[in-house]
Coordinates of C-alpha atoms in Angstrom, one line a residue:
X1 CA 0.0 0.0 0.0
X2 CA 1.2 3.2 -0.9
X3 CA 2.0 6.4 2.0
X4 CA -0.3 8.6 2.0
X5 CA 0.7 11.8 0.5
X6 CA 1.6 14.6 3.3
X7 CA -0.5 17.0 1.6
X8 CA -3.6 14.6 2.6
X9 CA -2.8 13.9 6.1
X10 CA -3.0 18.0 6.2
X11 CA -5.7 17.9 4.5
X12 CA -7.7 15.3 7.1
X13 CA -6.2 16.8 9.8
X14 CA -9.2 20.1 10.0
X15 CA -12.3 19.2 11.0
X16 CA -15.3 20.3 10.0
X17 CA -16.2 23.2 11.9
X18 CA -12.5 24.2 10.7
X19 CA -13.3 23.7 7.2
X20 CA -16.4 26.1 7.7
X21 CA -14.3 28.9 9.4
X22 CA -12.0 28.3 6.5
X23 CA -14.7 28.8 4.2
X24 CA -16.3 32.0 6.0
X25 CA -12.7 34.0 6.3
X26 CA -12.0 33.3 2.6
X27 CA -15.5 34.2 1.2
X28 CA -15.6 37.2 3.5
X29 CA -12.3 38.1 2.0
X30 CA -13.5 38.0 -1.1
X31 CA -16.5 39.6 -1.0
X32 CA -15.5 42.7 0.4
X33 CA -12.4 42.6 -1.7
X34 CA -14.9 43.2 -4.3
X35 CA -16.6 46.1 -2.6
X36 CA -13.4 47.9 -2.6
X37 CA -12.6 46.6 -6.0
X38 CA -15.2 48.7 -7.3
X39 CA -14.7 51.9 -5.4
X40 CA -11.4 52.4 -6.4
X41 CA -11.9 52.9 -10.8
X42 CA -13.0 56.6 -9.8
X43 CA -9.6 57.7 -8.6
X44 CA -7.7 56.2 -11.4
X45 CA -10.7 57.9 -14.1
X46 CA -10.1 61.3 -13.0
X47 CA -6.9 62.5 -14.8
X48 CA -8.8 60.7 -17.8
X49 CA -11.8 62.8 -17.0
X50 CA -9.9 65.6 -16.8
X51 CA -6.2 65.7 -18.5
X52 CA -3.3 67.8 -19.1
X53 CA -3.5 69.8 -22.1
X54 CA -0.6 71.7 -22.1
X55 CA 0.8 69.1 -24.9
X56 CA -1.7 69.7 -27.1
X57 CA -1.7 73.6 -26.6
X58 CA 2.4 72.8 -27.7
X59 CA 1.4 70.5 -31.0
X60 CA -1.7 73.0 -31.5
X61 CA 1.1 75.9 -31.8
X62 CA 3.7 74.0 -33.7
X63 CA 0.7 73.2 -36.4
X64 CA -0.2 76.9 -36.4
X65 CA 3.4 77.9 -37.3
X66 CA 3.7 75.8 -39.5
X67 CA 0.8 76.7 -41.9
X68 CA 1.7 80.3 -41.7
X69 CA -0.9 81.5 -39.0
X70 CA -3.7 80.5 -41.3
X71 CA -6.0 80.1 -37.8
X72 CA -8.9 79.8 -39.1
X73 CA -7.6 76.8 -41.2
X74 CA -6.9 74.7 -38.5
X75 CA -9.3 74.6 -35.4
X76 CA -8.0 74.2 -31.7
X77 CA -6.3 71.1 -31.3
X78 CA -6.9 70.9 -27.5
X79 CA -10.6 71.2 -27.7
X80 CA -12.9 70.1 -24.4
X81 CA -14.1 67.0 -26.2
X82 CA -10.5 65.9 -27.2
X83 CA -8.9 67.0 -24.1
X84 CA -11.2 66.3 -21.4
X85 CA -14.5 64.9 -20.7
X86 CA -17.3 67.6 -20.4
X87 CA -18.3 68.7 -17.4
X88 CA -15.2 68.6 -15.8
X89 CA -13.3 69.8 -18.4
X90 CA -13.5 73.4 -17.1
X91 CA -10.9 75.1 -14.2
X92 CA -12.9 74.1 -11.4
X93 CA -12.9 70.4 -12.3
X94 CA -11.2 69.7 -8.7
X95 CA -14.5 71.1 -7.1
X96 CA -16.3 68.9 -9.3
X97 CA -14.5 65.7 -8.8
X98 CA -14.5 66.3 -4.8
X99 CA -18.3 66.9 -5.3
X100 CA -18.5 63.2 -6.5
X101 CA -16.3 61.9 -4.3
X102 CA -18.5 64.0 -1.6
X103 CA -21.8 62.9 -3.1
X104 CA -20.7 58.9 -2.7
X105 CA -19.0 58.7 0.8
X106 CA -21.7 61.6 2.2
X107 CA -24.5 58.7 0.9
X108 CA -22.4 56.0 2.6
X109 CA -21.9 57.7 5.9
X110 CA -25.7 58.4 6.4
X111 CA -26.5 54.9 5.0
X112 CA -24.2 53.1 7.6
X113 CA -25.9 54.3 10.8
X114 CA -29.3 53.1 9.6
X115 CA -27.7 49.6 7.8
X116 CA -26.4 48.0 10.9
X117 CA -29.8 48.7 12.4
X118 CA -31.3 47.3 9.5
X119 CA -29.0 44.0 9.0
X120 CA -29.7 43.0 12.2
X121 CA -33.4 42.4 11.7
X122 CA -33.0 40.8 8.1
X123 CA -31.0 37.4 7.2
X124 CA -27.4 38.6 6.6
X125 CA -27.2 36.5 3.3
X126 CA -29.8 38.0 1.6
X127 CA -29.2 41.7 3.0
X128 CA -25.5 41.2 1.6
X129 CA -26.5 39.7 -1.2
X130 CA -28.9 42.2 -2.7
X131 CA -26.5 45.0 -1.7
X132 CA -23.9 43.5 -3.8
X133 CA -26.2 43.1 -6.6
X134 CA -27.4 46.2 -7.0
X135 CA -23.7 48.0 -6.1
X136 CA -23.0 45.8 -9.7
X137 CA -25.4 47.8 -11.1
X138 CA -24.7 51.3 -10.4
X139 CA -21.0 50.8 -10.8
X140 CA -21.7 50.2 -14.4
X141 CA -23.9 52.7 -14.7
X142 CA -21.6 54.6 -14.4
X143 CA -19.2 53.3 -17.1
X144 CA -21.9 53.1 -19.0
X145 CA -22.3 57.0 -19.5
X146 CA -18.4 56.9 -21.4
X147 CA -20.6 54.4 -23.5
X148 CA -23.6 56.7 -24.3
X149 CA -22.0 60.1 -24.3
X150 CA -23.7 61.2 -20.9
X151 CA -22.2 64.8 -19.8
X152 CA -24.8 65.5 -17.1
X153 CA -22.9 66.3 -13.9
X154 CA -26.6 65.4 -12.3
X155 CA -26.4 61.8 -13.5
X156 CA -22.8 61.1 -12.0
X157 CA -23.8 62.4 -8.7
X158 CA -27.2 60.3 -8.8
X159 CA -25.3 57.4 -9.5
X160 CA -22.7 58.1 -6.7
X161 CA -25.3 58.4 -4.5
X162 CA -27.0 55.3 -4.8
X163 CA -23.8 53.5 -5.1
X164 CA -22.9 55.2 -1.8
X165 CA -26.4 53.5 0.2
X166 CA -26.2 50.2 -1.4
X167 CA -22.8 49.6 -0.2
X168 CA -23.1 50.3 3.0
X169 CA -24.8 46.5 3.1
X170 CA -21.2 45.0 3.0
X171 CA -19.3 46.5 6.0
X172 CA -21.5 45.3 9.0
X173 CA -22.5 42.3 7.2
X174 CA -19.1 40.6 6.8
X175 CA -17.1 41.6 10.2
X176 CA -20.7 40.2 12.1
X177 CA -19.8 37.4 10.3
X178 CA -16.4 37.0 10.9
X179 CA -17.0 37.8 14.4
X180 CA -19.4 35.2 14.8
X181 CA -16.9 32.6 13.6
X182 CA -13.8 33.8 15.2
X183 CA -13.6 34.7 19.1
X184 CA -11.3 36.6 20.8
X185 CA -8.0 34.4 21.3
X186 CA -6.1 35.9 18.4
X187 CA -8.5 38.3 16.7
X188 CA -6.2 40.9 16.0
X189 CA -3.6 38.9 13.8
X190 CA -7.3 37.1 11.8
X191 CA -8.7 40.4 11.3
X192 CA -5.3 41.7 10.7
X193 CA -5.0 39.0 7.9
X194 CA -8.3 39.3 6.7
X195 CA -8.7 42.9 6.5
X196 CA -6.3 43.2 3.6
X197 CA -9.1 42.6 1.7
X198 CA -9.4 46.5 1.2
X199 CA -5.8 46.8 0.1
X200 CA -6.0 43.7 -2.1
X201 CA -9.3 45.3 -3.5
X202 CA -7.6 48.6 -4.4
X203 CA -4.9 47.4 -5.8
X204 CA -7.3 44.8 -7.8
X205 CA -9.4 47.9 -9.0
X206 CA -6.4 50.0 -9.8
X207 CA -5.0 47.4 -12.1
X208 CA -8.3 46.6 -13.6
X209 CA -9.1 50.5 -14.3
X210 CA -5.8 51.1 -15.2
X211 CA -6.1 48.8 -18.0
X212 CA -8.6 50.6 -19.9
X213 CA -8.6 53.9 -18.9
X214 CA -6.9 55.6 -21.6
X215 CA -8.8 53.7 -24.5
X216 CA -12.3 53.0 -22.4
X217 CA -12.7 54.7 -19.2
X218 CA -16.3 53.4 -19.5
X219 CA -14.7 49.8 -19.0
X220 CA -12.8 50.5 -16.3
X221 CA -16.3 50.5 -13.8
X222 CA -18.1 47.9 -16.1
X223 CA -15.6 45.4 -15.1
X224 CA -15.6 46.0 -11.8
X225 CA -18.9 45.9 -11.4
X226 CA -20.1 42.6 -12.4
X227 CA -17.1 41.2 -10.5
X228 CA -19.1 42.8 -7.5
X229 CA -22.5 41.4 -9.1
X230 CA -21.0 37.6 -9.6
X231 CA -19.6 37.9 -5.8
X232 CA -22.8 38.9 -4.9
X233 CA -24.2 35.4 -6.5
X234 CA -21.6 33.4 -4.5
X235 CA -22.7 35.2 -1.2
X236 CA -26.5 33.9 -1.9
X237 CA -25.4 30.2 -2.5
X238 CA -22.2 29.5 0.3
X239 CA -22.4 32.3 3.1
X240 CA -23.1 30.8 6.4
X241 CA -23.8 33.5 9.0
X242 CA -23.0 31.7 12.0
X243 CA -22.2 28.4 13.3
X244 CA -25.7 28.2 14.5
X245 CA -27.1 27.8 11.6
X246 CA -25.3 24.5 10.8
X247 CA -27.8 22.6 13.2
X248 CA -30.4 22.5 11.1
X249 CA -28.2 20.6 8.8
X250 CA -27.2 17.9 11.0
X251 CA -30.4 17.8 11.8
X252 CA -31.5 16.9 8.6
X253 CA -28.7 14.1 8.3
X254 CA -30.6 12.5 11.3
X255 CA -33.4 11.7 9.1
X256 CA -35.7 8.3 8.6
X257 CA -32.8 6.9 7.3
X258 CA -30.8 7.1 10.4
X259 CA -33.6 5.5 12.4
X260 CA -33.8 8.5 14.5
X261 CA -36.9 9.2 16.4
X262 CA -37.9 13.0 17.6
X263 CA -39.6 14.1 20.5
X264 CA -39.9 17.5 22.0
X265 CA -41.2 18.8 25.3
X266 CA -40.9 22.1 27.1
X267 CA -38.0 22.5 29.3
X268 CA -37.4 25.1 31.8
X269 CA -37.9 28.7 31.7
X270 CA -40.3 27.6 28.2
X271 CA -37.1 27.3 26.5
X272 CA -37.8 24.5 23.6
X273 CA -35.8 21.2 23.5
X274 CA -35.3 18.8 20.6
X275 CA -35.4 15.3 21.7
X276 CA -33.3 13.2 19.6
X277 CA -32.7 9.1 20.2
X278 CA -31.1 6.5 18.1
X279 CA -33.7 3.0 19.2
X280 CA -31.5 0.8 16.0
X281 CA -28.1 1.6 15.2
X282 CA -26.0 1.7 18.2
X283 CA -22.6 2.3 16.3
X284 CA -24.2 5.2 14.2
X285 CA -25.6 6.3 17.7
X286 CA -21.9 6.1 19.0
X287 CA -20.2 7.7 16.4
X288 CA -22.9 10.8 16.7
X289 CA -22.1 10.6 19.8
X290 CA -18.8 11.7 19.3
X291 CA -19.2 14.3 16.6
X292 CA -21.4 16.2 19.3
X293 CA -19.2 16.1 21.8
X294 CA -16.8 18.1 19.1
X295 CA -19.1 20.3 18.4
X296 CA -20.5 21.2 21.9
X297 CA -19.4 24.3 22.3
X298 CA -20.6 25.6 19.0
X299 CA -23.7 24.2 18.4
X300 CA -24.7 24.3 22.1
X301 CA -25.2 20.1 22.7
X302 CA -25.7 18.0 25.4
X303 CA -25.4 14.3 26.6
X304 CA -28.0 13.8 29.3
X305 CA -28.5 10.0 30.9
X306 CA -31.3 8.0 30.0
X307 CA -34.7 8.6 32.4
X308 CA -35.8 5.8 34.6
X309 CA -38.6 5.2 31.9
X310 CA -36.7 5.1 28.8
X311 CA -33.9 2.2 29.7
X312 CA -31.4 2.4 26.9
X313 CA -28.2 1.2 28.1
X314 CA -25.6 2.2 25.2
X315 CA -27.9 4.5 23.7
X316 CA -26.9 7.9 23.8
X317 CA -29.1 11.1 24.2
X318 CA -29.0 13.9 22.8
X319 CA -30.8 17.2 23.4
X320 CA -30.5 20.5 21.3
X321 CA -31.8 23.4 22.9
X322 CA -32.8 26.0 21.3
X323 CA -32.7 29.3 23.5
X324 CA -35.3 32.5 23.2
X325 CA -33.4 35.2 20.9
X326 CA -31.9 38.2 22.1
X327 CA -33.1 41.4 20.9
X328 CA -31.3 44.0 19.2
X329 CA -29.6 46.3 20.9
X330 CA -30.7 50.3 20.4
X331 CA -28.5 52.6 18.7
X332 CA -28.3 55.0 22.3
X333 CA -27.5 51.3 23.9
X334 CA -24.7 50.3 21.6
X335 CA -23.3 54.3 22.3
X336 CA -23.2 53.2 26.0
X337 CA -20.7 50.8 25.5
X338 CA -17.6 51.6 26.8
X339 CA -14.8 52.6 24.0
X340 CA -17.7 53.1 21.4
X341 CA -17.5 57.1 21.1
X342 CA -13.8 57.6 21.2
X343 CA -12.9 54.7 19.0
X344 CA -15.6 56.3 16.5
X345 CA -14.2 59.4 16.7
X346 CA -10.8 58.6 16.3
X347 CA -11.9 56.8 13.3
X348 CA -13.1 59.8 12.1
X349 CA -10.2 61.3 11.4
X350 CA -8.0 58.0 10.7
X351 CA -10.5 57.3 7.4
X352 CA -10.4 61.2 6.7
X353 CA -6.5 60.8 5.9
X354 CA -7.0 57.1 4.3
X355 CA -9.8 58.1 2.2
X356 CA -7.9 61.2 0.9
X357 CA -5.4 59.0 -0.3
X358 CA -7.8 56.2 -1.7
X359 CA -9.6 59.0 -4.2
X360 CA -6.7 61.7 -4.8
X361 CA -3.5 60.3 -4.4
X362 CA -3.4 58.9 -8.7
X363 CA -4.1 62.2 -9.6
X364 CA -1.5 64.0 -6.9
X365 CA 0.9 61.4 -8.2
X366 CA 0.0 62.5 -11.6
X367 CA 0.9 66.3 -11.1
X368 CA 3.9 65.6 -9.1
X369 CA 5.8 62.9 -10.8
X370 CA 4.3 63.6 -14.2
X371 CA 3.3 60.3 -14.9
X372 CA -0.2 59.3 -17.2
X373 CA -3.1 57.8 -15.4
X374 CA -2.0 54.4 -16.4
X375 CA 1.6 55.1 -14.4
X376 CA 0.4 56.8 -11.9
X377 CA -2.4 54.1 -10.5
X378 CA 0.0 51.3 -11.0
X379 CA 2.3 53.3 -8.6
X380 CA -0.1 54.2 -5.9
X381 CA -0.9 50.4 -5.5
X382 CA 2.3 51.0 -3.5
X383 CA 0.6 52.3 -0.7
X384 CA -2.1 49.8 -0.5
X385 CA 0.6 47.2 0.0
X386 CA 2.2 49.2 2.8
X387 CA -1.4 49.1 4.3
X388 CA -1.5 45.5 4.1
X389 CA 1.6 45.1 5.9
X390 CA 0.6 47.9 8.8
X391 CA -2.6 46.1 9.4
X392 CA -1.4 42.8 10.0
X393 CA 1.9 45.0 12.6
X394 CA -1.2 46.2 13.8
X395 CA -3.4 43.5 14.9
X396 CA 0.1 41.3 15.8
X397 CA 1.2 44.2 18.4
X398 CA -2.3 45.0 19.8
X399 CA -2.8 41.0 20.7
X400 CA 0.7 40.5 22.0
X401 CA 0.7 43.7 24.3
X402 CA -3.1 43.4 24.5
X403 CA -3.4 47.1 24.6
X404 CA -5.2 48.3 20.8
X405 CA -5.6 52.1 22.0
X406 CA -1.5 52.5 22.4
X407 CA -1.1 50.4 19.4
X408 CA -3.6 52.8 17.7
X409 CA -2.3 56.2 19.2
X410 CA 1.8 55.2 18.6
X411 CA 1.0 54.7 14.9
X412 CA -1.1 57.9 14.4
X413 CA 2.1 59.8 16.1
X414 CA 4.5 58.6 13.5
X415 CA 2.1 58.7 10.6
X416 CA 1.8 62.7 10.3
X417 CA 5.4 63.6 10.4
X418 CA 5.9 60.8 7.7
X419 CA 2.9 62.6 5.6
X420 CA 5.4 65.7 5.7
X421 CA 8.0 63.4 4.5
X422 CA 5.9 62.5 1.8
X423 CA 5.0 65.5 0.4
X424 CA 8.7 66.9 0.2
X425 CA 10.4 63.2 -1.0
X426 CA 7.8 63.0 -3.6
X427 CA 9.8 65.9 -5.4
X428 CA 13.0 64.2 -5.6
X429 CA 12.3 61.2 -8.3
X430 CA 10.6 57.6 -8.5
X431 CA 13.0 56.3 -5.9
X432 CA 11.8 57.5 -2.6
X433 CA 8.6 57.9 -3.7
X434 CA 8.0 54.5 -3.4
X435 CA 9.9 53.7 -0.2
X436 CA 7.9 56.3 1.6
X437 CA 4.6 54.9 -0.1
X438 CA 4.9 52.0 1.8
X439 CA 6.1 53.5 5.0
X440 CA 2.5 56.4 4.7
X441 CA 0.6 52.9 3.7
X442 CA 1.5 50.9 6.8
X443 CA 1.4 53.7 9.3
X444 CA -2.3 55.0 7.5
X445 CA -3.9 52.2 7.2
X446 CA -2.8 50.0 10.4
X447 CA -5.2 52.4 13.2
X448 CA -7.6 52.1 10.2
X449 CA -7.4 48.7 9.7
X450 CA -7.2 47.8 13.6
X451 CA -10.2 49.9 14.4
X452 CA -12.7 48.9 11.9
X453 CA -11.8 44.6 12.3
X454 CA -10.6 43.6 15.9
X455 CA -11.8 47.1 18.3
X456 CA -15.6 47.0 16.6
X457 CA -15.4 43.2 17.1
X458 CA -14.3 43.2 20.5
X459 CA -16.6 46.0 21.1
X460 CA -19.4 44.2 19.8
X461 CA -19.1 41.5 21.8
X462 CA -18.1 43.4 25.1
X463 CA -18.9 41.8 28.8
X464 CA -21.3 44.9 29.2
X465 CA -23.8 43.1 27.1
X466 CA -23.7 40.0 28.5
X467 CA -23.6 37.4 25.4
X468 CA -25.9 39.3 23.0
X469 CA -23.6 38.6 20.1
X470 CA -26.7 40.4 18.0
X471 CA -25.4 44.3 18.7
X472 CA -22.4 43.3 16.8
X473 CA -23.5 44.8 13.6
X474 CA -25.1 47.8 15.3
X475 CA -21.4 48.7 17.0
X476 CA -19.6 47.7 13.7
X477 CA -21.8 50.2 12.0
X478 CA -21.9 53.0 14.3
X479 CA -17.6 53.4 14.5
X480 CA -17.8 52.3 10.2
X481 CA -20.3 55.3 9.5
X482 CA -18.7 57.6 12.2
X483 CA -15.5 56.9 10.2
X484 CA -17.5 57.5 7.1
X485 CA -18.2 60.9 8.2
X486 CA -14.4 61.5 7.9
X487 CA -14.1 60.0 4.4
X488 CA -16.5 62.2 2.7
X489 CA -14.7 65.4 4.1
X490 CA -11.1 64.3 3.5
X491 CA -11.5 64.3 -0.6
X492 CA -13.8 67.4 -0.5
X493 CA -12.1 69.1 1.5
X494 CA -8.7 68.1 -0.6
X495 CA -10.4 69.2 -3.7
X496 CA -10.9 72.7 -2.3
X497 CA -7.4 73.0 -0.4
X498 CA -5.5 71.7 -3.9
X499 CA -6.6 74.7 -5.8
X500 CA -4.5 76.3 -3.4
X501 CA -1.6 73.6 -3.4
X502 CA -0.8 70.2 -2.8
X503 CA 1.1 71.9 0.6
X504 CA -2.4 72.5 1.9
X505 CA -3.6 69.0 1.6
X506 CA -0.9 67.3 3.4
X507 CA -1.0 70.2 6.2
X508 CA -5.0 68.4 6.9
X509 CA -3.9 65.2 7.0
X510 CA -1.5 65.8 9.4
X511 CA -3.8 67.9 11.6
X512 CA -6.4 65.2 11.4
X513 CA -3.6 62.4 12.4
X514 CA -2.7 64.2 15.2
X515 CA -7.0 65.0 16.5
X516 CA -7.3 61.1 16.0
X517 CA -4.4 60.7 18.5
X518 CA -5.7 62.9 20.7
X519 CA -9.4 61.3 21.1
X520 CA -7.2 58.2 22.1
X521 CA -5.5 59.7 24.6
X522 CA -8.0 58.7 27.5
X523 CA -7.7 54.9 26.7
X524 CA -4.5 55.0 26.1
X525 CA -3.8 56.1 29.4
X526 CA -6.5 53.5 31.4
X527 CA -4.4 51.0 29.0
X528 CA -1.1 52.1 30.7
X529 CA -1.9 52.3 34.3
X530 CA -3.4 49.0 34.1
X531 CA -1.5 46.8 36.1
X532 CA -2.5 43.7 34.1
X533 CA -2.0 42.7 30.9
X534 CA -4.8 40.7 28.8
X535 CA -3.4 39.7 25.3
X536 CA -6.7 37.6 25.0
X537 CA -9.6 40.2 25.5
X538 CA -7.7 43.1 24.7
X539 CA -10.1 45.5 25.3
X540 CA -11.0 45.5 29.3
X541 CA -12.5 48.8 29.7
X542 CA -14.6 49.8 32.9
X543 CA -17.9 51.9 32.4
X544 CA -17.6 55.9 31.8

């Protein structure tokens, strides 16, 4: 008989609830990596949308030398049509293109409050799935106006909008998820991981747009959006909410042909029981037997010994019980847990400065280092890879030191003097504008990251609410829209500031770095003058 092959033995060695956590962090991943997928083709469209044409003022004047100033002969070369793409085609096309940016992340902030609220009262499956779905859609709507010759600023901003409110399904819906799969033990290195989603996304969606945004800008969100529309099939056929919800299957695996008989009777407190006993097959009844004991903690089982009445010597029991749901928790209830409003607010200002760089840094790249679109959003990919790598720092740290606020507040305080380095290295060649990419990616992105995965989760399932796992989403989407807040000013606010200079853009991000600090300084210091450590539950803080 031949050895097994080693990659087998691995293979066997997971069981099944293993396999299904498996499953859940790599669909997640997926499915969100798609949301981002499609948010990013806007920043990588807009020095299509609006281009340099100082080189065709230069081949416009060469022509008109050349025929002997015969003007009328030979119409402008750099017209708006062949130049840029109407409306933003005039000088205040930065106002403009922070108006969209705006009108998106404005709709997405407002729609975040209300869908946590809401995707706690609907099945997450289907709440995801129509959100993705219709996300598709509107992406390619608006591609599709490249296609149809649409120059109404109205219609981009309608389409921003509603793009904005449907995609505020995905946020809540996939860390409830992941939170209800993965507890506390080493959440901030798994959320760490699995958050790169929305660096792996950007850098997807740069690539992707980048490919056709010089011949077909329209492409460049067509694409993206039925990859959100085809994730959003998946989601409907293999997402599992929560281990919970496996029981009914195993139920049904008990059926007539397992010669199991069911029973039910009302236990205490009018909680419901499922009586389940194998009366034939006492190997099938041990082997059961066994996978329940496995399971116990996550499907909630129990052996209980046979009654005086039913004599069944090697016939194992087995109840299921079923407890009464908890209710959601109230959007003032889920503010009154502790860490809630400082975490929120110091996201606030950690996505304004993330946010700023998702949407404007192609086209600041652009400007400064006088690269074409294509260039320019294959080269700020950079600084969604430093972000992966700050994320996963970040959740690593926070779990080994078990402290996430100083992990948090230590990176904001080196981020905004690196900002500063930024702006002045970006000046001086290809070079060190990618080493400090990376360094702005990691230190950006790793409070962002940390906050919005492992601190919501933890939140969520704080010891103030005493097991109700259901106010999960509600927290999750109370710090995600508070952050939300801050990415629809960042880009607005960067489109006004740039008229003045790019100086003037980096000077906010630096100020809000430093404000998100600041709102952490409170926990920071509880988390210091705590005696004790807890790498496990890293967030052990007392009532205000």
């Amino acid at each position: 008989m031949a050895p097994v092959p080693p990659g087998i033995h691995l293979l066997v060695s997971f069981n099944r609830e293993q396999w299904y956590r498996a499953l859940t962090f790599t669909l997640t991943f997926l499915l969100y990596t798609s949301f981002h997928l499609s948010r990013k083709p806007i920043s990588i469209v807009k020095s299509e949308l609006h281009k340099n044409c100082s080189s065709a003022s230069e081949l416009a004047t060469v022509a008109l030398g050349s025929s002997g100033g015969h003007e009328a002969s030979l119409p402008s070369l750099h017209t708006d049509i062949e130049c840029s793409w109407k409306p933003f085609d005039k000088s205040n096309y930065k106002q403009l293109l922070g108006a969209m940016d705006y009108s998106f992340l404005c709709a997405y902030a407002i729609g975040m409050y209300l869908s946590g609220i809401i995707g706690e009262r609907l099945p997450i499956r289907l709440y995801l799935t129509v959100g993705m779905l219709t996300s598709g859609l509107f992406t390619c709507l608006f591609g599709l106006g490249y296609i149809y010759n649409i120059h109404s600023l109205g219609f981009y901003i309608f389409v921003q909008v509603a793009n904005g409110l449907v995609q505020t399904t995905g946020w809540p819906s996939v860390v409830t998820c992941i939170g209800n799969w993965f507890g506390k033990g080493r959440r901030g290195l798994i959320m760490g991981l699995w958050n790169s989603h929305t660096s792996v996304g950007n850098i997807l969606g740069s690539l992707i747009a980048g490919y056709w945004v010089s011949s077909n800008w329209g492409l460049s969100f067509i694409v993206p959006g039925l990859i959100i529309a085809a994730m959003g099939v998946i989601c409907f056929l293999f997402l599992i909410e929560h281990p919970n919800d496996l029981k009914g299957i195993y139920a049904q695996n008990l059926s007539p042909g397992n010669s199991v008989s069911a029973k039910s009777w009302n236990g205490a407190k009018g909680h419901s029981k499922l009586y389940l006993q194998y009366k034939d097959n006492k190997k099938q009844a041990y082997n059961f037997f066994k996978e329940c004991l496995q399971y116990r903690k996550s499907y909630d089982t129990e052996l209980l010994l046979p009654r005086d009445s039913v004599y069944v010597p090697a016939q194992p029991v087995v109840v299921v019980k079923s407890e009464s749901e908890p209710s959601a928790i109230s959007f003032m209830g889920a503010l009154r847990i502790p860490g809630v409003v400082e975490f929120s607010l110091c996201l606030l200002f950690a996505k304004l400065v993330s946010y700023t760089f998702l949407f404007w840094l192609p086209l600041y790249i652009t400007k400064a280092a006088h690269l074409d679109a294509k260039k320019a959003g294959d080269l700020s990919t950079l600084f969604d890879v430093g972000g992966i790598v700050g994320g996963i720092l970040a959740g690593v740290i926070s779990d080994k030191l078990g402290k996430r606020a100083t992990t948090c507040a230590v990176m904001l305080l080196l981020a905004a003097p690196t900002l500063y380095g930024f702006s002045m290295i970006s000046q001086f060649g290809l070079g060190p504008t990618i080493g400090m990419l990376l360094v702005c990616g990691g230190l950006v992105n790793g409070p962002y990251a940390l906050i919005t995965t492992a601190v919501s989760a933890d939140l969520g399932t704080h010891k103030s609410l005493k097991g109700n796992a259901r106010a999960l989403s509600t927290v999750t989407a109370i710090i995600d829209g508070t952050g939300s807040v801050g990415a629809a000013l960042g880009p607005l606010l960067a489109g006004l500031l740039s008229a003045g200079g790019w100086d003037q853009v980096f000077y906010m991000l630096m100020t809000a770095d430093f404000l998100a600090l600041l709102l952490l300084l409170r926990l920071v210091t509880k988390e210091l003058s705590s005696s004790k450590s807890h790498p496990v539950s890293a967030i052990e803080l007392k009532e205000h």
